[in-house]
Amino acid sequence: MSMDVSQKQERYTIQTIDKALDLLELLAEHGSLNLLELTDLLDQPKSSTYRIVLTLEQRAFISRSDDNGKYCLGYKQLMLTRGLLERNTLRASAMHEMKKLSERYGDTINLGVLVDGEVLYVDIIESTQPLRMTDTVGSKSPFHATAMGKAMTAYLPEDQVRELIARHGLPAKTKHTLISPESIFAELNQVRQQGFSLDDQEIVEGARCLAAPIFNMYGTIEGAVSLSGAMHRFAPDVVPAMAESIKTAAFQISRKLGYPYAPTVMDEK
């Protein structure tokens, strides 16, 4: 972005609205905060924070707990999120295939997109097994430690992946996490060759996850779908069949989005 464009955007930004959006993002990140905590995190006068809080509370974007006086996101957020999810073409296209995977394996089925270098979970079908993953719709995970993240970044230009690494780093989530650029690029190359990715206890000890990329009508990456659960349910002898299932599901979703190319795996009946 050129300096002139950046300066023009800053000049036309409405600071109060910008701070209000910062406040909503803080509550989404922290869950609940009191007025002093919000003031400190926003780095502005308490009176200014209070006016924003009062306005958002009156419009039901945030609400205040009678028990501890802390603020959290209000029901208006749910209404907006519901409308977004209902109109989400990716989610609508994926639902049938996600249900088929859930019925077949009984493990957690995730649908995600890449947002600012992180995996954003846009839909989840919970596992029927005793051990379940803890991700929720709207939560985020690092791209380098998740199967969905690797499935998507494998199809990005190399310079774009290097930019993500420079911006976010490669922090270790477990002792199995890939933490060097060399290991990440080797892994992404393997993902492209086999058509699916594997998270082998890289973000949660004792858990494995398989994912495959979803493409849109232009042949560019749109998202990913994954199957995750306890590692004993993802033993080496069953992973190949699971991988074929997740690849087929991803292709069927891609085809609904207008992806024009032939599948690399046989369609399941």
PDB file of C-alpha atoms in Angstrom:
ATOM      1  CA  MET A   1       0.000   0.000   0.000  1.00  0.00           C
ATOM      2  CA  SER A   2       1.482   3.376  -0.987  1.00  0.00           C
ATOM      3  CA  MET A   3       2.067   6.111   1.567  1.00  0.00           C
ATOM      4  CA  ASP A   4      -0.471   8.393  -0.130  1.00  0.00           C
ATOM      5  CA  VAL A   5      -3.206   5.742   0.041  1.00  0.00           C
ATOM      6  CA  SER A   6      -2.354   4.932   3.653  1.00  0.00           C
ATOM      7  CA  GLN A   7      -2.432   8.589   4.677  1.00  0.00           C
ATOM      8  CA  LYS A   8      -5.712   9.157   2.846  1.00  0.00           C
ATOM      9  CA  GLN A   9      -7.324   6.169   4.576  1.00  0.00           C
ATOM     10  CA  GLU A  10      -6.104   7.400   7.961  1.00  0.00           C
ATOM     11  CA  ARG A  11      -7.431  10.892   7.242  1.00  0.00           C
ATOM     12  CA  TYR A  12     -10.932   9.602   6.475  1.00  0.00           C
ATOM     13  CA  THR A  13     -11.065   7.104   9.362  1.00  0.00           C
ATOM     14  CA  ILE A  14     -13.620   7.969  12.050  1.00  0.00           C
ATOM     15  CA  GLN A  15     -11.656   7.491  15.245  1.00  0.00           C
ATOM     16  CA  THR A  16     -14.655   6.886  17.513  1.00  0.00           C
ATOM     17  CA  ILE A  17     -15.964   4.095  15.295  1.00  0.00           C
ATOM     18  CA  ASP A  18     -12.454   2.676  15.072  1.00  0.00           C
ATOM     19  CA  LYS A  19     -12.214   2.582  18.881  1.00  0.00           C
ATOM     20  CA  ALA A  20     -15.686   1.036  19.149  1.00  0.00           C
ATOM     21  CA  LEU A  21     -14.624  -1.775  16.825  1.00  0.00           C
ATOM     22  CA  ASP A  22     -11.413  -2.205  18.835  1.00  0.00           C
ATOM     23  CA  LEU A  23     -13.563  -2.567  21.939  1.00  0.00           C
ATOM     24  CA  LEU A  24     -15.706  -5.276  20.348  1.00  0.00           C
ATOM     25  CA  GLU A  25     -12.594  -7.160  19.252  1.00  0.00           C
ATOM     26  CA  LEU A  26     -11.176  -6.938  22.785  1.00  0.00           C
ATOM     27  CA  LEU A  27     -14.345  -8.428  24.261  1.00  0.00           C
ATOM     28  CA  ALA A  28     -14.314 -11.176  21.628  1.00  0.00           C
ATOM     29  CA  GLU A  29     -10.719 -11.984  22.585  1.00  0.00           C
ATOM     30  CA  HIS A  30     -10.974 -11.725  26.384  1.00  0.00           C
ATOM     31  CA  GLY A  31     -14.583 -12.790  26.978  1.00  0.00           C
ATOM     32  CA  SER A  32     -15.404 -10.091  29.525  1.00  0.00           C
ATOM     33  CA  LEU A  33     -13.732  -6.901  30.774  1.00  0.00           C
ATOM     34  CA  ASN A  34     -14.670  -4.084  33.136  1.00  0.00           C
ATOM     35  CA  LEU A  35     -14.587  -0.398  32.244  1.00  0.00           C
ATOM     36  CA  LEU A  36     -11.107   0.203  33.679  1.00  0.00           C
ATOM     37  CA  GLU A  37      -9.670  -2.775  31.822  1.00  0.00           C
ATOM     38  CA  LEU A  38     -11.227  -1.590  28.564  1.00  0.00           C
ATOM     39  CA  THR A  39      -9.919   1.936  29.122  1.00  0.00           C
ATOM     40  CA  ASP A  40      -6.410   0.643  29.722  1.00  0.00           C
ATOM     41  CA  LEU A  41      -6.411  -1.664  26.695  1.00  0.00           C
ATOM     42  CA  LEU A  42      -7.871   1.013  24.416  1.00  0.00           C
ATOM     43  CA  ASP A  43      -5.372   3.567  25.746  1.00  0.00           C
ATOM     44  CA  GLN A  44      -7.841   6.420  25.922  1.00  0.00           C
ATOM     45  CA  PRO A  45      -9.631   8.480  28.626  1.00  0.00           C
ATOM     46  CA  LYS A  46     -12.164   6.710  30.786  1.00  0.00           C
ATOM     47  CA  SER A  47     -14.887   9.182  29.781  1.00  0.00           C
ATOM     48  CA  SER A  48     -14.379   8.372  26.092  1.00  0.00           C
ATOM     49  CA  THR A  49     -14.502   4.637  26.744  1.00  0.00           C
ATOM     50  CA  TYR A  50     -17.672   5.047  28.794  1.00  0.00           C
ATOM     51  CA  ARG A  51     -19.460   6.893  25.974  1.00  0.00           C
ATOM     52  CA  ILE A  52     -18.590   4.098  23.550  1.00  0.00           C
ATOM     53  CA  VAL A  53     -19.652   1.443  26.063  1.00  0.00           C
ATOM     54  CA  LEU A  54     -22.958   3.199  26.733  1.00  0.00           C
ATOM     55  CA  THR A  55     -23.737   3.475  23.024  1.00  0.00           C
ATOM     56  CA  LEU A  56     -22.898  -0.157  22.288  1.00  0.00           C
ATOM     57  CA  GLU A  57     -24.859  -1.322  25.330  1.00  0.00           C
ATOM     58  CA  GLN A  58     -27.943   0.625  24.262  1.00  0.00           C
ATOM     59  CA  ARG A  59     -27.747  -1.017  20.824  1.00  0.00           C
ATOM     60  CA  ALA A  60     -27.289  -4.485  22.428  1.00  0.00           C
ATOM     61  CA  PHE A  61     -23.850  -5.027  20.892  1.00  0.00           C
ATOM     62  CA  ILE A  62     -22.492  -5.503  24.409  1.00  0.00           C
ATOM     63  CA  SER A  63     -24.078  -6.270  27.769  1.00  0.00           C
ATOM     64  CA  ARG A  64     -23.063  -5.739  31.396  1.00  0.00           C
ATOM     65  CA  SER A  65     -23.143  -8.496  33.994  1.00  0.00           C
ATOM     66  CA  ASP A  66     -25.061  -7.702  37.176  1.00  0.00           C
ATOM     67  CA  ASP A  67     -22.777 -10.078  39.099  1.00  0.00           C
ATOM     68  CA  ASN A  68     -19.337  -8.580  38.454  1.00  0.00           C
ATOM     69  CA  GLY A  69     -20.008  -5.442  36.416  1.00  0.00           C
ATOM     70  CA  LYS A  70     -17.968  -6.694  33.471  1.00  0.00           C
ATOM     71  CA  TYR A  71     -18.980  -6.235  29.866  1.00  0.00           C
ATOM     72  CA  CYS A  72     -19.263  -8.973  27.245  1.00  0.00           C
ATOM     73  CA  LEU A  73     -20.588  -9.252  23.703  1.00  0.00           C
ATOM     74  CA  GLY A  74     -24.366  -8.892  23.477  1.00  0.00           C
ATOM     75  CA  TYR A  75     -27.064 -10.785  21.635  1.00  0.00           C
ATOM     76  CA  LYS A  76     -26.822  -8.487  18.598  1.00  0.00           C
ATOM     77  CA  GLN A  77     -23.537 -10.215  17.773  1.00  0.00           C
ATOM     78  CA  LEU A  78     -25.372 -13.532  17.591  1.00  0.00           C
ATOM     79  CA  MET A  79     -27.938 -12.076  15.223  1.00  0.00           C
ATOM     80  CA  LEU A  80     -25.238 -10.747  12.910  1.00  0.00           C
ATOM     81  CA  THR A  81     -23.255 -13.976  13.058  1.00  0.00           C
ATOM     82  CA  ARG A  82     -26.324 -16.072  12.343  1.00  0.00           C
ATOM     83  CA  GLY A  83     -27.123 -13.979   9.288  1.00  0.00           C
ATOM     84  CA  LEU A  84     -23.545 -14.250   8.056  1.00  0.00           C
ATOM     85  CA  LEU A  85     -23.473 -18.030   8.504  1.00  0.00           C
ATOM     86  CA  GLU A  86     -26.842 -18.462   6.800  1.00  0.00           C
ATOM     87  CA  ARG A  87     -25.589 -16.539   3.759  1.00  0.00           C
ATOM     88  CA  ASN A  88     -22.166 -18.176   3.713  1.00  0.00           C
ATOM     89  CA  THR A  89     -21.894 -20.062   0.420  1.00  0.00           C
ATOM     90  CA  LEU A  90     -18.973 -22.173   1.632  1.00  0.00           C
ATOM     91  CA  ARG A  91     -20.833 -23.314   4.727  1.00  0.00           C
ATOM     92  CA  ALA A  92     -23.991 -24.140   2.760  1.00  0.00           C
ATOM     93  CA  SER A  93     -22.001 -26.056   0.150  1.00  0.00           C
ATOM     94  CA  ALA A  94     -20.109 -28.022   2.796  1.00  0.00           C
ATOM     95  CA  MET A  95     -22.933 -29.069   5.095  1.00  0.00           C
ATOM     96  CA  HIS A  96     -23.992 -32.236   3.253  1.00  0.00           C
ATOM     97  CA  GLU A  97     -20.442 -33.556   2.941  1.00  0.00           C
ATOM     98  CA  MET A  98     -19.660 -32.701   6.555  1.00  0.00           C
ATOM     99  CA  LYS A  99     -22.703 -34.657   7.721  1.00  0.00           C
ATOM    100  CA  LYS A 100     -21.653 -37.658   5.611  1.00  0.00           C
ATOM    101  CA  LEU A 101     -18.182 -37.630   7.189  1.00  0.00           C
ATOM    102  CA  SER A 102     -19.679 -37.286  10.661  1.00  0.00           C
ATOM    103  CA  GLU A 103     -22.044 -40.212  10.119  1.00  0.00           C
ATOM    104  CA  ARG A 104     -19.261 -42.383   8.734  1.00  0.00           C
ATOM    105  CA  TYR A 105     -16.567 -41.723  11.339  1.00  0.00           C
ATOM    106  CA  GLY A 106     -18.219 -40.116  14.365  1.00  0.00           C
ATOM    107  CA  ASP A 107     -15.269 -37.754  14.884  1.00  0.00           C
ATOM    108  CA  THR A 108     -15.257 -33.964  14.833  1.00  0.00           C
ATOM    109  CA  ILE A 109     -15.712 -32.383  11.392  1.00  0.00           C
ATOM    110  CA  ASN A 110     -14.381 -28.845  10.916  1.00  0.00           C
ATOM    111  CA  LEU A 111     -14.790 -26.269   8.174  1.00  0.00           C
ATOM    112  CA  GLY A 112     -12.326 -23.392   8.098  1.00  0.00           C
ATOM    113  CA  VAL A 113     -11.012 -20.438   6.138  1.00  0.00           C
ATOM    114  CA  LEU A 114      -7.732 -18.544   6.304  1.00  0.00           C
ATOM    115  CA  VAL A 115      -8.081 -15.066   7.819  1.00  0.00           C
ATOM    116  CA  ASP A 116      -5.038 -12.877   8.509  1.00  0.00           C
ATOM    117  CA  GLY A 117      -2.793 -15.924   8.569  1.00  0.00           C
ATOM    118  CA  GLU A 118      -4.919 -17.898  11.012  1.00  0.00           C
ATOM    119  CA  VAL A 119      -7.469 -20.664  10.586  1.00  0.00           C
ATOM    120  CA  LEU A 120     -10.962 -19.381  11.375  1.00  0.00           C
ATOM    121  CA  TYR A 121     -13.487 -22.117  12.185  1.00  0.00           C
ATOM    122  CA  VAL A 122     -16.744 -21.318  10.371  1.00  0.00           C
ATOM    123  CA  ASP A 123     -18.600 -24.569  11.115  1.00  0.00           C
ATOM    124  CA  ILE A 124     -18.120 -27.623  13.324  1.00  0.00           C
ATOM    125  CA  ILE A 125     -19.982 -30.902  13.738  1.00  0.00           C
ATOM    126  CA  GLU A 126     -19.088 -32.207  17.172  1.00  0.00           C
ATOM    127  CA  SER A 127     -17.751 -35.714  17.679  1.00  0.00           C
ATOM    128  CA  THR A 128     -19.889 -38.427  19.207  1.00  0.00           C
ATOM    129  CA  GLN A 129     -16.758 -39.923  20.793  1.00  0.00           C
ATOM    130  CA  PRO A 130     -15.802 -39.403  24.478  1.00  0.00           C
ATOM    131  CA  LEU A 131     -12.675 -37.368  23.620  1.00  0.00           C
ATOM    132  CA  ARG A 132     -13.609 -34.250  21.671  1.00  0.00           C
ATOM    133  CA  MET A 133     -11.723 -31.273  20.281  1.00  0.00           C
ATOM    134  CA  THR A 134     -12.352 -27.940  22.002  1.00  0.00           C
ATOM    135  CA  ASP A 135     -12.519 -25.619  18.989  1.00  0.00           C
ATOM    136  CA  THR A 136     -15.690 -23.570  18.554  1.00  0.00           C
ATOM    137  CA  VAL A 137     -17.204 -21.673  15.632  1.00  0.00           C
ATOM    138  CA  GLY A 138     -15.442 -18.312  15.467  1.00  0.00           C
ATOM    139  CA  SER A 139     -12.269 -19.514  17.186  1.00  0.00           C
ATOM    140  CA  LYS A 140      -8.877 -19.312  15.493  1.00  0.00           C
ATOM    141  CA  SER A 141      -5.793 -21.530  15.334  1.00  0.00           C
ATOM    142  CA  PRO A 142      -2.295 -21.030  13.863  1.00  0.00           C
ATOM    143  CA  PHE A 143      -1.880 -22.085  10.247  1.00  0.00           C
ATOM    144  CA  HIS A 144       1.378 -24.003  10.754  1.00  0.00           C
ATOM    145  CA  ALA A 145       0.136 -26.320  13.512  1.00  0.00           C
ATOM    146  CA  THR A 146      -3.222 -27.349  12.054  1.00  0.00           C
ATOM    147  CA  ALA A 147      -4.208 -29.676   9.245  1.00  0.00           C
ATOM    148  CA  MET A 148      -6.627 -27.137   7.779  1.00  0.00           C
ATOM    149  CA  GLY A 149      -4.000 -24.413   7.939  1.00  0.00           C
ATOM    150  CA  LYS A 150      -1.467 -26.532   6.071  1.00  0.00           C
ATOM    151  CA  ALA A 151      -4.086 -27.679   3.552  1.00  0.00           C
ATOM    152  CA  MET A 152      -4.818 -24.052   2.652  1.00  0.00           C
ATOM    153  CA  THR A 153      -1.340 -22.507   2.784  1.00  0.00           C
ATOM    154  CA  ALA A 154       0.029 -25.309   0.595  1.00  0.00           C
ATOM    155  CA  TYR A 155      -1.785 -23.652  -2.312  1.00  0.00           C
ATOM    156  CA  LEU A 156      -0.676 -20.086  -1.626  1.00  0.00           C
ATOM    157  CA  PRO A 157       2.307 -18.477  -3.387  1.00  0.00           C
ATOM    158  CA  GLU A 158       5.579 -19.125  -1.557  1.00  0.00           C
ATOM    159  CA  ASP A 159       6.238 -15.439  -0.909  1.00  0.00           C
ATOM    160  CA  GLN A 160       2.821 -15.145   0.710  1.00  0.00           C
ATOM    161  CA  VAL A 161       3.583 -18.076   3.026  1.00  0.00           C
ATOM    162  CA  ARG A 162       6.940 -16.521   3.929  1.00  0.00           C
ATOM    163  CA  GLU A 163       5.119 -13.300   4.774  1.00  0.00           C
ATOM    164  CA  LEU A 164       2.792 -15.220   7.102  1.00  0.00           C
ATOM    165  CA  ILE A 165       5.773 -16.836   8.797  1.00  0.00           C
ATOM    166  CA  ALA A 166       7.481 -13.461   9.222  1.00  0.00           C
ATOM    167  CA  ARG A 167       4.332 -11.915  10.668  1.00  0.00           C
ATOM    168  CA  HIS A 168       3.155 -14.726  12.962  1.00  0.00           C
ATOM    169  CA  GLY A 169       6.273 -16.822  13.534  1.00  0.00           C
ATOM    170  CA  LEU A 170       6.132 -20.578  14.028  1.00  0.00           C
ATOM    171  CA  PRO A 171       5.547 -20.976  17.777  1.00  0.00           C
ATOM    172  CA  ALA A 172       5.588 -24.497  19.217  1.00  0.00           C
ATOM    173  CA  LYS A 173       2.183 -25.601  20.491  1.00  0.00           C
ATOM    174  CA  THR A 174       3.418 -29.080  21.412  1.00  0.00           C
ATOM    175  CA  LYS A 175       6.733 -30.912  21.085  1.00  0.00           C
ATOM    176  CA  HIS A 176       5.514 -32.162  17.689  1.00  0.00           C
ATOM    177  CA  THR A 177       4.877 -28.738  16.119  1.00  0.00           C
ATOM    178  CA  LEU A 178       6.891 -27.874  13.034  1.00  0.00           C
ATOM    179  CA  ILE A 179       8.820 -24.739  13.980  1.00  0.00           C
ATOM    180  CA  SER A 180      11.279 -24.133  11.123  1.00  0.00           C
ATOM    181  CA  PRO A 181      10.490 -22.635   7.697  1.00  0.00           C
ATOM    182  CA  GLU A 182      12.331 -25.531   6.053  1.00  0.00           C
ATOM    183  CA  SER A 183      10.120 -28.139   7.722  1.00  0.00           C
ATOM    184  CA  ILE A 184       6.982 -26.158   6.915  1.00  0.00           C
ATOM    185  CA  PHE A 185       7.810 -25.834   3.203  1.00  0.00           C
ATOM    186  CA  ALA A 186       8.708 -29.521   3.000  1.00  0.00           C
ATOM    187  CA  GLU A 187       5.364 -30.348   4.602  1.00  0.00           C
ATOM    188  CA  LEU A 188       3.421 -28.060   2.264  1.00  0.00           C
ATOM    189  CA  ASN A 189       5.109 -29.675  -0.729  1.00  0.00           C
ATOM    190  CA  GLN A 190       3.991 -33.080   0.538  1.00  0.00           C
ATOM    191  CA  VAL A 191       0.436 -31.771   0.989  1.00  0.00           C
ATOM    192  CA  ARG A 192       0.344 -30.714  -2.663  1.00  0.00           C
ATOM    193  CA  GLN A 193       1.639 -34.112  -3.765  1.00  0.00           C
ATOM    194  CA  GLN A 194      -0.842 -36.193  -1.760  1.00  0.00           C
ATOM    195  CA  GLY A 195      -3.828 -33.830  -1.734  1.00  0.00           C
ATOM    196  CA  PHE A 196      -4.349 -33.817   2.034  1.00  0.00           C
ATOM    197  CA  SER A 197      -2.602 -32.673   5.210  1.00  0.00           C
ATOM    198  CA  LEU A 198      -1.998 -34.237   8.595  1.00  0.00           C
ATOM    199  CA  ASP A 199      -1.770 -32.630  12.029  1.00  0.00           C
ATOM    200  CA  ASP A 200      -0.019 -35.282  14.097  1.00  0.00           C
ATOM    201  CA  GLN A 201      -0.317 -33.991  17.686  1.00  0.00           C
ATOM    202  CA  GLU A 202       1.014 -30.640  16.496  1.00  0.00           C
ATOM    203  CA  ILE A 203      -1.548 -28.481  18.281  1.00  0.00           C
ATOM    204  CA  VAL A 204      -3.041 -30.881  20.863  1.00  0.00           C
ATOM    205  CA  GLU A 205      -1.168 -33.799  22.432  1.00  0.00           C
ATOM    206  CA  GLY A 206      -2.915 -37.100  21.737  1.00  0.00           C
ATOM    207  CA  ALA A 207      -4.967 -35.773  18.812  1.00  0.00           C
ATOM    208  CA  ARG A 208      -4.675 -36.130  15.056  1.00  0.00           C
ATOM    209  CA  CYS A 209      -6.422 -34.345  12.233  1.00  0.00           C
ATOM    210  CA  LEU A 210      -6.716 -34.856   8.473  1.00  0.00           C
ATOM    211  CA  ALA A 211      -7.719 -32.026   6.138  1.00  0.00           C
ATOM    212  CA  ALA A 212      -8.129 -31.321   2.437  1.00  0.00           C
ATOM    213  CA  PRO A 213      -8.327 -28.008   0.548  1.00  0.00           C
ATOM    214  CA  ILE A 214     -11.482 -26.527  -0.937  1.00  0.00           C
ATOM    215  CA  PHE A 215     -11.234 -24.494  -4.149  1.00  0.00           C
ATOM    216  CA  ASN A 216     -13.606 -21.972  -5.724  1.00  0.00           C
ATOM    217  CA  MET A 217     -14.672 -21.467  -9.338  1.00  0.00           C
ATOM    218  CA  TYR A 218     -11.440 -19.605 -10.094  1.00  0.00           C
ATOM    219  CA  GLY A 219      -9.286 -22.494  -8.900  1.00  0.00           C
ATOM    220  CA  THR A 220      -8.004 -20.560  -5.883  1.00  0.00           C
ATOM    221  CA  ILE A 221      -8.159 -21.726  -2.299  1.00  0.00           C
ATOM    222  CA  GLU A 222     -11.485 -21.079  -0.569  1.00  0.00           C
ATOM    223  CA  GLY A 223     -11.172 -23.056   2.658  1.00  0.00           C
ATOM    224  CA  ALA A 224     -10.586 -26.525   4.044  1.00  0.00           C
ATOM    225  CA  VAL A 225     -12.509 -29.365   5.670  1.00  0.00           C
ATOM    226  CA  SER A 226     -11.039 -31.643   8.317  1.00  0.00           C
ATOM    227  CA  LEU A 227     -11.643 -34.745  10.394  1.00  0.00           C
ATOM    228  CA  SER A 228     -10.130 -34.708  13.889  1.00  0.00           C
ATOM    229  CA  GLY A 229     -10.076 -36.892  16.979  1.00  0.00           C
ATOM    230  CA  ALA A 230      -8.048 -39.002  19.380  1.00  0.00           C
ATOM    231  CA  MET A 231      -4.901 -40.428  17.801  1.00  0.00           C
ATOM    232  CA  HIS A 232      -5.865 -44.051  18.507  1.00  0.00           C
ATOM    233  CA  ARG A 233      -8.787 -43.580  16.106  1.00  0.00           C
ATOM    234  CA  PHE A 234      -6.356 -42.360  13.426  1.00  0.00           C
ATOM    235  CA  ALA A 235      -4.042 -45.358  13.386  1.00  0.00           C
ATOM    236  CA  PRO A 236      -1.711 -45.757  10.366  1.00  0.00           C
ATOM    237  CA  ASP A 237      -3.794 -48.580   8.905  1.00  0.00           C
ATOM    238  CA  VAL A 238      -6.981 -46.434   8.698  1.00  0.00           C
ATOM    239  CA  VAL A 239      -5.464 -43.061   7.769  1.00  0.00           C
ATOM    240  CA  PRO A 240      -5.275 -43.795   3.987  1.00  0.00           C
ATOM    241  CA  ALA A 241      -9.016 -44.536   3.792  1.00  0.00           C
ATOM    242  CA  MET A 242      -9.806 -41.500   5.954  1.00  0.00           C
ATOM    243  CA  ALA A 243      -7.619 -39.348   3.721  1.00  0.00           C
ATOM    244  CA  GLU A 244      -9.477 -40.484   0.612  1.00  0.00           C
ATOM    245  CA  SER A 245     -12.785 -39.682   2.299  1.00  0.00           C
ATOM    246  CA  ILE A 246     -11.705 -36.180   3.277  1.00  0.00           C
ATOM    247  CA  LYS A 247     -10.278 -35.532  -0.200  1.00  0.00           C
ATOM    248  CA  THR A 248     -13.506 -36.649  -1.817  1.00  0.00           C
ATOM    249  CA  ALA A 249     -15.562 -34.466   0.533  1.00  0.00           C
ATOM    250  CA  ALA A 250     -13.365 -31.464  -0.250  1.00  0.00           C
ATOM    251  CA  PHE A 251     -13.708 -32.037  -3.989  1.00  0.00           C
ATOM    252  CA  GLN A 252     -17.486 -32.348  -3.785  1.00  0.00           C
ATOM    253  CA  ILE A 253     -17.652 -29.060  -1.866  1.00  0.00           C
ATOM    254  CA  SER A 254     -15.306 -27.439  -4.402  1.00  0.00           C
ATOM    255  CA  ARG A 255     -17.506 -28.643  -7.247  1.00  0.00           C
ATOM    256  CA  LYS A 256     -20.544 -27.000  -5.641  1.00  0.00           C
ATOM    257  CA  LEU A 257     -18.552 -23.756  -5.542  1.00  0.00           C
ATOM    258  CA  GLY A 258     -17.900 -24.045  -9.274  1.00  0.00           C
ATOM    259  CA  TYR A 259     -14.442 -25.621  -9.196  1.00  0.00           C
ATOM    260  CA  PRO A 260     -14.000 -26.753 -12.820  1.00  0.00           C
ATOM    261  CA  TYR A 261     -11.317 -29.406 -12.617  1.00  0.00           C
ATOM    262  CA  ALA A 262     -11.578 -33.176 -12.517  1.00  0.00           C
ATOM    263  CA  PRO A 263     -11.288 -34.937  -9.135  1.00  0.00           C
ATOM    264  CA  THR A 264      -8.103 -36.666  -8.101  1.00  0.00           C
ATOM    265  CA  VAL A 265     -10.019 -39.311  -6.163  1.00  0.00           C
ATOM    266  CA  MET A 266     -13.069 -41.378  -6.962  1.00  0.00           C
ATOM    267  CA  ASP A 267     -16.393 -39.896  -5.921  1.00  0.00           C
ATOM    268  CA  GLU A 268     -18.032 -41.769  -3.076  1.00  0.00           C
ATOM    269  CA  LYS A 269     -21.545 -42.994  -3.647  1.00  0.00           C
TER     270      LYS A 269
END
